[in-house]
Amino acid sequence: MYSSSHQRMLHTGSKSIITWLILITIVLYTLYSSNVILFSNDQEDCTTSTTNLKEATQENLQISTYNDTSSKTIDTDEGVEKKKPLVEKLLRQREVVVDNNDDDNEGEAEAHAEEKNGEKEEQENNYPVVVRLTPEQMSGRQETEVKHIVFGIAGSSNLWHVRKEYIKLWWRPNETRGVVWLDQAVRTQKNEKLPDIHISGDTSKFKYTNRQGQRSALRISRVVTETLKLGMKDVRWFVMGDDDTVFMVDNVVRILSKYNHKHFYYIGSSSESHVQNMHFSYAMAYGGGGFAISYPLAQELAKIQDQCIQRYPDLYGSDDRIQACMAELGVPLTKEAGFHQYDVYGDLLGLLGAHPVAPLVSLHHLDVVQPIFPKMTRVSALKHLMESVNQDSSSIMQQSICYDKHNYWSISVSWGYVVQILRGVLSPRELEMPSRTFLNWYRRADYTAYAFNTRPVAKHPCQKPFVYYMTKTHYDSTTKQVVGVYNRDKSKPPFCRWRMNSPEKITTVVVTKKPDPLRWKKSPRRDCCRILSSQKSATTLYLWVGNCQEGEVTEL
């Protein structure tokens, strides 16, 4: 028989076993119930109707829009692939479950979805929600326009009565925005169609130790910063230039439209003079040719500029001070070939007659070079050029090359400006090089002093070009083309002993062209040129220029 103490132990042990069994049963039931609930939720997600899915999508769109208004626009430069939309994530999760609805693949699909979501969960939480816009919404996205650009023009009160005439050529009252910054007040007249005039701030506290330069460089270097502090609204870009800089406003817009104004951009070009670039910097945007600074970069520049100026008292000009500050900010120069400093003297025919395949943005040093059209003043010549600019600003100065097979001539067209006809055949490689009708900034006829390839001016009398300048241009509504008339320069051509036909008999060249405002949204390419008529006795040559056809090549 068992003792009473032994019986008590058995009784107590049996109670403990029963208690543990009950606890284990409760835990198992709880776990089973949880799995059922989770499985039920998954099934509900799988069977969600299209209507409910759309409602959830709209709700998420509203939440993301409330949290971040900037998510209404999409910018591929900002890494959209890294910022997966919440809506896309929801749809992706549902697609995984629906596509793997078989019993055998259900567990594999869930594990795959959990693994994929786990890898990106932390990254997605670190970025704001971005919603992909529909094509209809993208079509309404606003591109950069003239109203988004503010011009800061550096001027001098001593030369204002002369230089203001250049500004009148391109300024558009009630359309362009900007300010002229002078050293002191000048007399103004009503309805002059000029930008507002402001007086630059005092720069006497800044050091300036360069013996060859002038202290005005300090004042001019702060033009962008002082323009920023005026607090203009809806600004994307600041464009700086001198009072003798002429801008092609529509081409400024075309250039800046290529870049994201929310990022740091410092856009301009170098000097034509290799010596100038060596002395100053190839990494510097020359201020006379103009340069553009995006709004956020202008804000950063304003924070450091005064301290930055103090660190470079020995620099010569304003533009190298700007570049020094850009170097401290770590922002390089983005070069655009259409900004022209024109550190040259003499005749711009060689440069403008072989303009690079890029929009013409600016012209500078207009008081130094000869008038671009003969027998005109500088201002009237530029005003005459604007007749072509108003017809097709995107194509102004764009070169096209063709050959007259019957007369064995080479023809180069700088649209809206000049046509040149040469005896014999010069290859496109030669014709697209500017001929040296100008001298470099140090007044030497030294072809090694330029920052680009050039070709010499022909010395042989038979190789000299016959030059035809634009005299008038108009738009033909019937053919929807711009018709330009180019007349030969009246100077007497030199005597030539060659027996081939002479272009001397051609007195007028008529060039037709269809306007192409969207040409710079495509890859850059030189226009093609075709001769519409070529008769030995004709005194007028008819040309067509425009987009090249497939397989079209410039050759004799």
Coordinates of C-alpha atoms in Angstrom, one line a residue, residues 24-40:
I24 CA -1.0 24.6 -23.6
T25 CA -4.5 24.2 -25.1
I26 CA -5.3 27.9 -24.6
V27 CA -2.0 28.9 -26.3
L28 CA -2.5 26.6 -29.2
Y29 CA -6.1 27.8 -29.7
T30 CA -4.9 31.4 -29.6
L31 CA -2.2 30.8 -32.2
Y32 CA -4.7 28.9 -34.4
S33 CA -7.2 31.7 -34.1
S34 CA -4.6 34.3 -35.1
N35 CA -3.6 32.3 -38.2
V36 CA -7.2 32.0 -39.2
I37 CA -7.6 35.8 -38.8
L38 CA -4.5 36.5 -40.9
F39 CA -5.5 34.0 -43.5
S40 CA -9.0 35.5 -43.6

